[in-house]
Amino acid sequence: MGGVGRVVVVGAGLGGLAAAARLAAGGHAVTVLEQAPQVGGKLGWFARDGYGFDTGPSLLTLPQVFTDLFSATGDPLDTVLDLQRLDPAVGYRFADGTTTAVPGRLAEIGPRLDDDLGAGSGAQWSALLTRAEAMWAATEQPFLRSPLAGAATLARLARRLDDVRTIAPGRTLRGVGGQYLTDPRLRMLADRYATYSGSDPRRAPAALLTVPWVEQAFGSWYVRGGLRRLPEAVADRAVERGATVRTGTAVTEVLVEGGRAVGVRLADGERVPADVVVCNADATALYGRLLPRSAPVRRARAALHRVTPSSSGVVLLLALRGRTPGLAHHTVLFPHDYDAEFDALFRRKRPVDDPTVYVSAPDDPATRPDDDSEAWFVLVNAPRHEPGGGVDWTAPGLADATADRVLATLADRGLDVRDRVRWRVVRTPADLERETASPGGSIYGTSSNGARAAFLRPGNASPLPGLFLVGGSAHPGGGLPLVTLSAEIVAGLVGPAR
Ligand SMILES: Cc1cc2nc3c(=O)[nH]c(=O)nc-3n(C[C@H](O)[C@H](O)[C@H](O)COP(=O)(O)OP(=O)(O)OC[C@H]3O[C@@H](n4cnc5c(N)ncnc54)[C@H](O)[C@@H]3O)c2cc1C
C-alpha cells in the first residue's frame, strides 16, 4: 500500500500493540485505543497482599517471533525483557499415577520418556516430532507468515506434493498422533496440544502437531516479573517510536465512507479520523457490531458462522501459604477420560466433571509476598459463556462450586493445597468476556476444529480497503506467537509510510 499517514489501532492486546510498534517504526502516525484501563488484553495481571498473578498466558513459545519484533522496531528484546527457558518444561501426572517431567531441551526428552513411560516411548515420540518438524517446515512461511489468500494460500501450500502428504490435510491430530504413538499416555500428551488453540484433537487438523514440535525444539519460556511485562514492553516500544496509546477509550464504530475505512467513533462520540484502521477487537465484534452493514460485511459475518469459537477456561488464582517442594513451573494433571472432557467442551457444552488441571507456579519473587509463600495460577478448560444455548457462568454459586471441585480434583491427584489457601480469586469465562471483550470468553478466538478451519479464519485484510484485522480471532490464530505474527503480516500489508 505505502504512503499512509494516520493509523488507528482498536485494542491494545498483544496483537494490536505489536502492529502499532511495527507501523510506528515504519513511519506512520499511530494511535492505539483501548477500552480497558490498562494495555495487554488477555495478558492481565492481578495483585493483592504482595501476591501477583498473570491472569492469562503463562507460557511463551517461539521466542524468535518476539526477538524479531523487538529488533525490527529498535533495541533488542534482551535489553528490555528477561526471558527464561524453563527446564523441566512441564511436569505431567497421569490418572494411573505415572509421572514424568518433560525436559526443556529436545535431546533430553526421548531418554526421559523411556525412563518414565517405558522403553520405546522416546523413539515413538521422536518419530512423531520428526513428522511434525517436516509439517513446520512446510507451513511456517506459506501459511503462518503470509496473509490468507483463499485459493492462493492453498496453492502456495500445495506447490510441493510431498508437503501436502506431510501435512496430511483432512486428517486429525488424534489420527496422525495415534499412528505414531501406541501408549495411551503418550497419546494424551499429543492430544493436549489441541487445547493450545482451544480445539478438540478429534477434529483439529494434524498440522497442529507443529505445536509440540515448536515448543520442544525452541523451548518453553517465562518472562521474569510475569508475562504481562511483554505487552507493557511492546506498548513502551510503540510509544518510543512515536505512537500514542489511549486506555479507557472504547471504540463503538468503525467509520466507513465510499466503501473504505476512514476512522473510528469513540463511546463519547469523538471521531478519530484515520487512513488505516487496524482492528485488534475480536472479528465477531468487528463484523457484528462495529461496522455499518454492507454486502461485504454481511458476507464476512456469515463466514464467521462456519468456524467454531475456541473453548474458554476457568482460572483460580491461589494465594498459598508455604512452598511445594519439587513442583515444576508448569504441571498438568490428566483425568481418566480425556474424551469426556472434549465431549463436555464442544458437544455437550457443559462444565467438565473431571477436568485436566493445569498449574503454573512461577518461582519468581515478583509473584509472592515472601519466600514462604507461592502464587498459583490454576486453569481448567471450560465451555464458553453462552447464556441461553450453553453455560451461563454468571449463575449464582457456579464459579465457587467449580473452584471447590478443582481444588478437590487437585487433592485427588496428589496436590492437596486446601489448607494452605490464604485466599483465592475465581475467574470464569464470563469475567474474561467482560474484561477483555472476548465474545463468550473464548481464549484463542476461533478454534481449529474442522479440516478447513485454518482457511476459514478471518483474513488480516478485511474486504474494506483501509481496514485490517490483527489478533487471535484472525489469521493465523490465537496464542502469543501467532498474534504477534499476525501483526507482522498486517504491517507488511499496510507497508511503510512514504
Ligand atoms: C486464561 C488464558 C490463558 C492463556 N494461556 C496462553 C499461554 O499460556 N500461551 C499463549 O501463547 N497464549 C495463551 N493464551 C492466549 C493469549 O492470551 C491470546 O491469544 C492473546 O493474548 C490474544 O491477543 P490479541 O492480540 O488477540 O488480543 P486480546 O488480548 O484479545 O486483546 C484485544 C484487546 O482489544 C480491546 N478491545 C476490544 N474491543 C474494543 C473496542 N471496541 N474498543 C477498544 N478496545 C477494544 C480489548 O479490551 C483487549 O484489550 C491464554 C489466554 C487466556 C485467557
Coordinates of C-alpha atoms and ligand atoms in Angstrom, one line a residue:
M1 CA 0.0 0.0 0.0
G2 CA 2.5 2.7 1.2
G3 CA 2.1 6.4 1.8
V4 CA -0.4 6.1 4.7
G5 CA -0.2 8.6 7.5
R6 CA -2.6 8.1 10.3
V7 CA -3.3 4.6 11.7
V8 CA -5.8 3.9 14.4
V9 CA -5.4 0.5 16.2
V10 CA -8.6 -0.6 18.0
G11 CA -7.4 -2.6 21.1
A12 CA -4.2 -2.9 23.0
G13 CA -3.9 -6.7 23.2
L14 CA -0.5 -8.1 22.2
G15 CA -1.5 -8.2 18.5
G16 CA -2.7 -4.6 18.4
L17 CA 0.4 -3.4 20.3
A18 CA 2.8 -5.3 18.1
A19 CA 1.1 -3.9 15.0
A20 CA 1.3 -0.4 16.5
A21 CA 5.1 -0.8 17.2
R22 CA 5.8 -2.1 13.7
L23 CA 3.7 0.6 12.0
A24 CA 5.1 3.4 14.1
A25 CA 8.6 2.1 13.3
G26 CA 7.5 2.2 9.7
G27 CA 6.9 5.9 9.9
H28 CA 3.1 6.0 10.4
A29 CA 1.4 8.2 13.0
V30 CA -0.2 5.6 15.2
T31 CA -2.9 5.9 17.8
V32 CA -3.9 2.9 19.9
L33 CA -7.4 3.0 21.5
E34 CA -8.1 0.5 24.3
Q35 CA -11.3 0.2 26.2
A36 CA -9.8 -1.3 29.4
P37 CA -7.9 0.9 31.9
Q38 CA -4.6 -0.9 31.0
V39 CA -2.9 -2.4 28.0
G40 CA -2.4 -6.2 27.4
G41 CA -5.9 -7.6 26.8
K42 CA -5.9 -11.2 27.8
L43 CA -2.4 -10.7 29.2
G44 CA -3.7 -9.5 32.5
W45 CA -2.2 -9.2 36.0
F46 CA -3.9 -9.4 39.4
A47 CA -2.1 -8.2 42.5
R48 CA -3.1 -8.3 46.2
D49 CA -1.3 -8.5 49.5
G50 CA 2.1 -8.9 47.9
Y51 CA 0.9 -11.7 45.6
G52 CA 1.0 -11.2 41.8
F53 CA -0.6 -13.4 39.1
D54 CA -0.6 -13.5 35.4
T55 CA -4.3 -14.0 34.7
G56 CA -3.9 -15.0 31.1
P57 CA -1.0 -16.6 29.4
S58 CA 1.7 -18.4 31.4
L59 CA 3.8 -20.0 28.7
L60 CA 5.7 -18.2 25.9
T61 CA 6.8 -20.3 22.9
L62 CA 8.6 -19.4 19.6
P63 CA 10.8 -16.7 21.3
Q64 CA 12.3 -15.9 17.9
V65 CA 9.0 -14.2 16.9
F66 CA 9.4 -11.7 19.8
T67 CA 13.1 -11.3 19.2
D68 CA 12.2 -10.3 15.6
L69 CA 9.5 -7.9 16.8
F70 CA 12.0 -6.0 19.1
S71 CA 14.9 -5.9 16.6
A72 CA 12.6 -4.7 13.8
T73 CA 11.4 -1.8 16.0
G74 CA 14.5 -0.8 18.0
D75 CA 16.7 -2.2 20.7
P76 CA 16.9 -6.0 21.1
L77 CA 14.5 -7.9 23.3
D78 CA 17.1 -8.8 25.9
T79 CA 17.6 -5.2 26.7
V80 CA 14.0 -4.8 27.8
L81 CA 12.8 -8.3 29.0
D82 CA 14.3 -11.2 30.9
L83 CA 13.2 -14.4 29.1
Q84 CA 13.9 -17.6 31.0
R85 CA 13.9 -21.0 29.4
L86 CA 12.0 -23.5 31.6
D87 CA 13.6 -26.8 32.5
P88 CA 11.6 -29.0 33.0
A89 CA 9.2 -27.6 30.6
V90 CA 6.2 -29.3 32.2
G91 CA 5.6 -31.9 34.8
Y92 CA 2.8 -34.4 34.0
R93 CA 0.8 -36.7 36.2
F94 CA -1.4 -39.4 34.5
A95 CA -4.5 -40.9 36.0
D96 CA -2.7 -44.2 36.6
G97 CA -0.3 -42.4 38.9
T98 CA 2.7 -42.3 36.5
T99 CA 4.6 -39.0 36.4
T100 CA 7.1 -37.5 34.1
A101 CA 8.8 -34.2 33.8
V102 CA 9.4 -33.3 30.2
P103 CA 12.8 -31.6 29.9
G104 CA 13.2 -28.2 28.4
R105 CA 15.7 -29.4 25.8
L106 CA 14.7 -31.6 22.9
A107 CA 17.6 -34.0 23.1
E108 CA 16.7 -35.0 26.6
I109 CA 13.1 -35.7 26.1
G110 CA 13.3 -39.1 24.5
P111 CA 15.5 -40.6 27.3
R112 CA 13.2 -39.1 29.9
L113 CA 10.1 -40.6 28.3
D114 CA 11.9 -44.0 28.1
D115 CA 12.7 -43.9 31.8
D116 CA 9.3 -42.7 32.9
L117 CA 6.8 -44.3 30.5
G118 CA 8.7 -47.4 29.3
A119 CA 11.4 -48.3 26.8
G120 CA 10.5 -47.3 23.3
S121 CA 8.4 -44.3 24.3
G122 CA 11.1 -41.9 23.4
A123 CA 11.5 -43.4 19.9
Q124 CA 7.8 -43.1 19.3
W125 CA 7.7 -39.5 20.4
S126 CA 10.7 -38.6 18.4
A127 CA 9.2 -40.2 15.3
L128 CA 6.1 -38.1 15.8
L129 CA 8.2 -35.0 16.2
T130 CA 10.2 -35.7 13.1
R131 CA 7.0 -35.7 11.2
A132 CA 5.9 -32.5 13.0
E133 CA 9.2 -30.8 12.1
A134 CA 8.5 -31.5 8.4
M135 CA 5.0 -30.1 8.9
W136 CA 6.5 -27.0 10.4
A137 CA 9.0 -26.6 7.5
A138 CA 6.1 -26.9 5.0
T139 CA 3.7 -24.5 6.7
E140 CA 5.7 -21.8 8.6
Q141 CA 6.4 -19.5 5.7
P142 CA 3.5 -20.1 3.3
F143 CA 0.8 -20.2 6.0
L144 CA 1.8 -18.7 9.3
R145 CA 3.9 -15.9 8.0
S146 CA 1.8 -14.9 5.0
P147 CA -1.6 -13.4 4.6
L148 CA -4.5 -15.7 3.9
A149 CA -5.4 -15.5 0.3
G150 CA -8.0 -18.2 -0.3
A151 CA -7.1 -20.5 -3.2
A152 CA -3.7 -18.8 -3.5
T153 CA -2.8 -19.9 0.0
L154 CA -3.8 -23.5 -0.8
A155 CA -1.7 -23.2 -4.0
R156 CA 1.3 -22.0 -2.0
L157 CA 0.9 -24.9 0.3
A158 CA 0.3 -27.4 -2.5
R159 CA 3.3 -26.4 -4.5
R160 CA 5.1 -29.5 -3.4
L161 CA 3.1 -32.7 -3.3
D162 CA 5.4 -34.0 -0.6
D163 CA 4.5 -31.1 1.6
V164 CA 0.8 -31.9 1.2
R165 CA 1.4 -35.5 2.2
T166 CA 3.4 -34.4 5.2
I167 CA 0.7 -32.0 6.4
A168 CA -2.0 -34.7 5.8
P169 CA -4.9 -32.3 5.2
G170 CA -8.1 -33.9 6.1
R171 CA -6.5 -36.0 8.9
T172 CA -6.9 -35.1 12.5
L173 CA -4.3 -34.5 15.2
R174 CA -5.7 -37.6 17.0
G175 CA -5.5 -39.7 13.8
V176 CA -1.9 -38.9 13.0
G177 CA -0.8 -38.9 16.6
G178 CA -2.2 -42.4 17.0
Q179 CA -0.3 -43.6 14.0
Y180 CA 3.0 -43.0 15.8
L181 CA 2.1 -43.4 19.5
T182 CA 0.8 -46.6 21.0
D183 CA 0.9 -45.8 24.7
P184 CA -2.3 -44.1 25.8
R185 CA -0.3 -41.7 28.0
L186 CA 1.8 -40.5 25.0
R187 CA -1.4 -40.1 23.1
M188 CA -2.7 -37.8 25.8
L189 CA 0.5 -35.8 25.6
A190 CA -0.1 -35.3 21.9
D191 CA -3.8 -34.6 22.3
R192 CA -3.2 -31.9 24.8
Y193 CA -1.7 -29.7 22.1
A194 CA -5.1 -29.3 20.5
T195 CA -6.1 -27.4 23.7
Y196 CA -3.4 -24.8 22.9
S197 CA -5.8 -23.4 20.4
G198 CA -9.0 -24.3 22.3
S199 CA -9.7 -27.2 20.0
D200 CA -10.7 -30.9 20.0
P201 CA -7.9 -33.3 19.0
R202 CA -10.5 -35.4 17.3
R203 CA -11.5 -32.6 14.9
A204 CA -8.3 -30.4 14.9
P205 CA -6.0 -30.9 11.9
A206 CA -2.9 -33.0 12.1
A207 CA -0.9 -29.8 11.3
L208 CA -1.4 -28.8 15.0
L209 CA 1.3 -31.3 15.8
T210 CA 3.6 -28.5 14.9
V211 CA 2.8 -27.1 18.3
P212 CA 4.6 -29.7 20.4
W213 CA 7.5 -29.5 17.8
V214 CA 8.0 -25.8 18.2
E215 CA 7.5 -26.0 22.0
Q216 CA 10.1 -28.7 22.4
A217 CA 12.5 -27.5 19.7
F218 CA 12.5 -23.8 20.6
G219 CA 11.7 -24.1 24.3
S220 CA 9.1 -23.1 26.8
W221 CA 9.8 -19.7 28.2
Y222 CA 8.8 -17.4 31.1
V223 CA 9.2 -13.7 31.3
R224 CA 10.7 -12.6 34.7
G225 CA 8.2 -10.4 36.5
G226 CA 5.3 -12.1 34.8
L227 CA 4.2 -12.4 31.1
R228 CA 2.3 -9.2 31.5
R229 CA 5.6 -7.4 31.1
L230 CA 5.6 -8.4 27.4
P231 CA 2.6 -6.2 26.4
E232 CA 4.0 -3.4 28.6
A233 CA 7.3 -3.6 26.8
V234 CA 5.7 -3.7 23.4
A235 CA 3.5 -0.7 24.3
D236 CA 6.6 1.2 25.5
R237 CA 8.3 0.3 22.2
A238 CA 5.3 1.6 20.2
V239 CA 5.4 4.9 22.2
E240 CA 9.2 5.2 21.8
R241 CA 8.6 5.1 18.1
G242 CA 6.0 7.9 18.3
A243 CA 2.7 6.0 18.8
T244 CA 0.1 7.3 21.2
V245 CA -1.7 4.8 23.5
R246 CA -5.1 5.8 25.0
T247 CA -6.5 3.5 27.6
G248 CA -10.1 3.7 28.9
T249 CA -11.2 4.6 25.4
A250 CA -13.8 2.3 23.8
V251 CA -14.4 2.3 20.1
T252 CA -18.1 2.0 19.2
E253 CA -17.9 2.2 15.4
V254 CA -15.5 1.9 12.6
L255 CA -16.4 4.7 10.2
V256 CA -16.8 3.8 6.5
E257 CA -17.1 6.3 3.6
G258 CA -17.2 5.4 0.0
G259 CA -16.7 1.8 0.9
R260 CA -13.4 2.3 2.8
A261 CA -12.5 2.7 6.5
V262 CA -11.9 6.4 7.4
G263 CA -11.6 6.3 11.1
V264 CA -13.5 5.3 14.3
R265 CA -16.0 6.8 16.6
L266 CA -15.5 6.6 20.4
A267 CA -18.0 5.9 23.1
D268 CA -18.2 9.7 24.0
G269 CA -19.0 10.5 20.3
E270 CA -15.5 11.7 19.4
R271 CA -14.5 10.9 15.8
V272 CA -10.9 9.9 15.2
P273 CA -10.0 10.1 11.5
A274 CA -7.6 7.6 10.0
D275 CA -6.2 6.4 6.7
V276 CA -5.9 2.9 8.1
V277 CA -7.8 1.2 10.9
V278 CA -6.3 -1.9 12.4
C279 CA -8.7 -3.9 14.5
N280 CA -7.5 -6.0 17.4
A281 CA -11.0 -6.4 18.8
D282 CA -12.5 -9.8 18.1
A283 CA -13.5 -10.3 14.5
T284 CA -17.1 -11.2 15.6
A285 CA -17.4 -7.8 17.3
L286 CA -15.9 -6.1 14.3
Y287 CA -18.2 -7.6 11.7
G288 CA -21.2 -8.0 14.0
R289 CA -21.3 -4.6 15.8
L290 CA -18.6 -2.1 14.9
L291 CA -19.1 -1.9 11.1
P292 CA -22.1 -0.4 9.3
R293 CA -24.0 -3.0 7.3
S294 CA -23.0 -3.6 3.7
A295 CA -22.8 -6.6 1.4
P296 CA -19.1 -7.4 2.1
V297 CA -19.6 -7.0 5.8
R298 CA -22.6 -9.4 5.7
R299 CA -20.5 -11.9 3.8
A300 CA -17.6 -11.7 6.3
R301 CA -20.1 -12.1 9.1
A302 CA -21.7 -15.1 7.5
A303 CA -18.3 -16.7 7.0
L304 CA -17.6 -16.4 10.8
H305 CA -20.5 -18.8 11.4
R306 CA -18.5 -21.5 9.7
V307 CA -15.8 -21.5 12.3
T308 CA -16.2 -22.8 15.9
P309 CA -15.1 -20.4 18.6
S310 CA -12.3 -21.7 20.8
S311 CA -13.2 -23.0 24.2
S312 CA -12.7 -21.0 27.3
G313 CA -11.3 -21.7 30.8
V314 CA -11.9 -21.2 34.5
V315 CA -9.0 -19.8 36.3
L316 CA -8.2 -20.0 40.0
L317 CA -5.7 -17.6 41.4
L318 CA -4.5 -19.2 44.7
A319 CA -2.5 -17.2 47.3
L320 CA -0.8 -20.0 49.1
R321 CA 1.0 -20.2 52.4
G322 CA 4.3 -22.2 52.2
R323 CA 6.0 -23.7 49.2
T324 CA 5.5 -27.0 47.4
P325 CA 8.8 -28.9 47.2
G326 CA 9.8 -30.2 43.8
L327 CA 6.9 -28.5 42.0
A328 CA 7.7 -27.7 38.3
H329 CA 6.9 -24.3 36.9
H330 CA 4.1 -25.9 34.9
T331 CA 2.3 -29.1 36.0
V332 CA -0.5 -30.9 34.1
L333 CA -2.7 -33.4 35.9
F334 CA -4.6 -35.6 33.5
P335 CA -8.1 -37.2 34.1
H336 CA -9.0 -40.9 33.4
D337 CA -11.2 -40.0 30.4
Y338 CA -9.8 -37.2 28.2
D339 CA -12.5 -37.7 25.6
A340 CA -15.2 -37.0 28.2
E341 CA -13.6 -33.6 28.6
F342 CA -13.7 -32.8 24.9
D343 CA -17.3 -34.0 24.7
A344 CA -18.3 -31.7 27.6
L345 CA -16.5 -28.7 26.0
F346 CA -17.6 -29.0 22.4
R347 CA -20.6 -31.3 22.2
R348 CA -22.5 -31.1 25.4
K349 CA -21.3 -27.6 26.3
R350 CA -21.2 -28.3 30.0
P351 CA -18.6 -27.8 32.7
V352 CA -16.2 -30.7 32.7
D353 CA -16.9 -33.1 35.5
D354 CA -13.3 -34.4 35.8
P355 CA -11.1 -31.9 34.0
T356 CA -7.4 -31.9 33.2
V357 CA -5.9 -29.4 35.7
Y358 CA -3.0 -27.1 34.7
V359 CA -1.0 -25.4 37.4
S360 CA 1.5 -22.6 36.8
A361 CA 3.6 -21.8 39.8
P362 CA 6.4 -19.4 38.8
D363 CA 9.4 -19.3 41.2
D364 CA 9.6 -15.6 40.9
P365 CA 9.8 -13.1 43.8
A366 CA 7.5 -10.7 41.8
T367 CA 4.6 -13.2 42.4
R368 CA 4.8 -13.7 46.2
P369 CA 4.9 -11.6 49.4
D370 CA 7.8 -13.6 50.9
D371 CA 9.8 -16.8 50.2
D372 CA 7.5 -18.9 52.3
S373 CA 4.5 -18.3 50.0
E374 CA 3.6 -19.1 46.4
A375 CA 1.2 -17.9 43.8
W376 CA -0.6 -20.5 41.7
F377 CA -2.5 -19.9 38.5
V378 CA -4.7 -22.9 38.0
L379 CA -6.6 -23.4 34.7
V380 CA -9.2 -25.9 33.7
N381 CA -10.8 -26.0 30.2
A382 CA -14.4 -24.8 30.2
P383 CA -17.1 -24.2 27.7
R384 CA -17.6 -20.6 26.7
H385 CA -20.1 -18.3 28.4
E386 CA -23.3 -18.8 26.4
P387 CA -26.4 -17.9 28.4
G388 CA -29.3 -19.4 26.6
G389 CA -27.7 -22.1 24.5
G390 CA -24.8 -23.2 26.8
V391 CA -23.4 -22.5 30.2
D392 CA -24.3 -19.2 32.0
W393 CA -21.2 -18.7 34.0
T394 CA -22.9 -15.9 36.0
A395 CA -25.3 -18.4 37.5
P396 CA -25.2 -18.0 41.3
G397 CA -22.8 -20.3 43.0
L398 CA -21.4 -21.9 39.8
A399 CA -18.0 -20.2 40.0
D400 CA -17.4 -21.2 43.6
A401 CA -18.7 -24.7 43.1
T402 CA -16.3 -25.1 40.1
A403 CA -13.4 -23.8 42.1
D404 CA -14.1 -26.2 45.0
R405 CA -14.3 -29.1 42.6
V406 CA -10.9 -28.1 41.0
L407 CA -9.3 -28.0 44.5
A408 CA -10.7 -31.4 45.3
T409 CA -9.5 -32.8 42.0
L410 CA -6.0 -31.4 42.7
A411 CA -6.1 -33.2 46.1
D412 CA -7.2 -36.5 44.5
R413 CA -4.3 -36.2 42.1
G414 CA -1.7 -35.6 44.8
L415 CA -1.6 -31.9 45.2
D416 CA -3.8 -31.0 48.2
V417 CA -3.4 -27.3 49.0
R418 CA -6.8 -26.7 50.5
D419 CA -5.4 -25.9 54.0
R420 CA -2.7 -23.6 52.5
V421 CA -5.1 -21.2 50.7
R422 CA -4.9 -17.7 52.2
W423 CA -7.4 -16.5 49.6
R424 CA -8.5 -17.3 46.1
V425 CA -9.9 -15.5 43.1
V426 CA -12.1 -17.4 40.6
R427 CA -12.3 -16.1 37.1
T428 CA -14.9 -17.6 34.8
P429 CA -15.4 -17.3 31.0
A430 CA -18.0 -14.5 31.8
D431 CA -15.3 -12.5 33.6
L432 CA -12.9 -13.0 30.7
E433 CA -15.6 -11.8 28.3
R434 CA -16.4 -8.7 30.4
E435 CA -12.8 -7.7 31.0
T436 CA -11.2 -8.4 27.6
A437 CA -14.2 -8.0 25.3
S438 CA -13.6 -11.6 24.0
P439 CA -17.0 -13.0 23.0
G440 CA -18.0 -15.8 25.3
G441 CA -14.6 -15.6 26.9
S442 CA -13.0 -17.6 24.1
I443 CA -9.3 -17.9 24.9
Y444 CA -7.9 -18.2 21.4
G445 CA -10.6 -16.5 19.3
T446 CA -11.5 -19.2 16.8
S447 CA -10.7 -22.9 17.3
S448 CA -9.0 -25.1 14.8
N449 CA -11.9 -27.7 14.8
G450 CA -12.5 -29.0 11.3
A451 CA -10.1 -29.7 8.4
R452 CA -10.7 -26.3 6.8
A453 CA -10.9 -24.1 9.9
A454 CA -7.4 -22.6 9.4
F455 CA -8.5 -21.3 6.0
L456 CA -11.9 -20.1 7.2
R457 CA -10.5 -17.8 9.8
P458 CA -11.0 -14.1 9.0
G459 CA -8.1 -12.8 6.9
N460 CA -5.9 -9.9 8.0
A461 CA -7.1 -7.8 5.1
S462 CA -10.8 -7.1 5.5
P463 CA -13.0 -6.7 2.4
L464 CA -13.0 -3.0 3.0
P465 CA -9.9 -1.0 1.9
G466 CA -8.1 0.6 4.8
L467 CA -9.3 -1.9 7.4
F468 CA -7.1 -4.8 8.7
L469 CA -7.5 -7.4 11.4
V470 CA -4.9 -8.4 13.9
G471 CA -5.0 -10.8 16.8
G472 CA -6.2 -14.2 17.9
S473 CA -9.6 -14.2 16.1
A474 CA -7.9 -13.5 12.7
H475 CA -5.3 -15.4 10.7
P476 CA -3.1 -17.2 11.7
G477 CA -4.8 -17.8 15.0
G478 CA -4.6 -17.4 18.8
G479 CA -1.7 -17.8 21.2
L480 CA 1.1 -15.2 21.8
P481 CA 3.4 -16.1 18.9
L482 CA 0.7 -16.3 16.3
V483 CA -1.0 -13.0 17.3
T484 CA 2.5 -11.4 17.1
L485 CA 2.9 -12.9 13.6
S486 CA -0.5 -11.5 12.6
A487 CA 0.9 -8.1 13.5
E488 CA 3.9 -8.7 11.2
I489 CA 1.6 -9.7 8.4
V490 CA -0.6 -6.6 8.9
A491 CA 2.4 -4.3 9.0
G492 CA 3.5 -5.9 5.7
L493 CA 0.1 -5.4 4.1
V494 CA 0.0 -1.7 5.1
G495 CA 3.6 -1.1 4.2
P496 CA 5.8 1.7 5.4
A497 CA 4.9 5.3 5.3
R498 CA 6.2 7.0 2.2
Ligands
LIG1 C1 -6.5 -17.9 30.7 C2 -5.7 -17.7 29.4 C3 -4.6 -18.5 29.3 C4 -3.8 -18.4 28.1 N1 -2.6 -19.0 28.1 C5 -1.8 -18.8 27.0 C6 -0.5 -19.3 27.0 O1 0.0 -19.9 28.0 N2 0.3 -19.1 26.0 C7 -0.1 -18.4 24.9 O2 0.6 -18.2 23.9 N3 -1.4 -17.9 24.8 C8 -2.2 -18.1 25.9 N4 -3.5 -17.5 25.9 C9 -4.0 -16.8 24.7 C10 -3.4 -15.4 24.5 O3 -3.7 -14.7 25.7 C11 -4.1 -14.7 23.4 O4 -4.0 -15.5 22.2 C12 -3.5 -13.3 23.1 O5 -3.1 -12.7 24.3 C13 -4.5 -12.6 22.3 O6 -4.0 -11.4 21.9 P1 -4.9 -10.4 20.9 O7 -3.9 -9.5 20.3 O8 -5.7 -11.3 20.0 O9 -5.7 -9.5 21.8 P2 -6.6 -9.6 23.2 O10 -5.7 -9.9 24.3 O11 -7.8 -10.4 23.0 O12 -6.9 -8.1 23.3 C14 -7.9 -7.4 22.5 C15 -8.0 -6.0 23.1 O13 -8.9 -5.2 22.4 C16 -9.6 -4.5 23.3 N5 -10.9 -4.1 22.7 C17 -11.9 -4.9 22.3 N6 -12.9 -4.2 21.7 C18 -12.6 -2.9 21.8 C19 -13.2 -1.7 21.5 N7 -14.4 -1.7 20.9 N8 -12.6 -0.6 21.7 C20 -11.3 -0.5 22.3 N9 -10.7 -1.7 22.7 C21 -11.3 -2.8 22.4 C22 -9.8 -5.4 24.5 O14 -10.1 -4.7 25.7 C23 -8.4 -6.1 24.5 O15 -7.5 -5.3 25.3 C24 -4.3 -17.6 27.0 C25 -5.4 -16.8 27.2 C26 -6.1 -16.9 28.4 C27 -7.4 -16.1 28.5

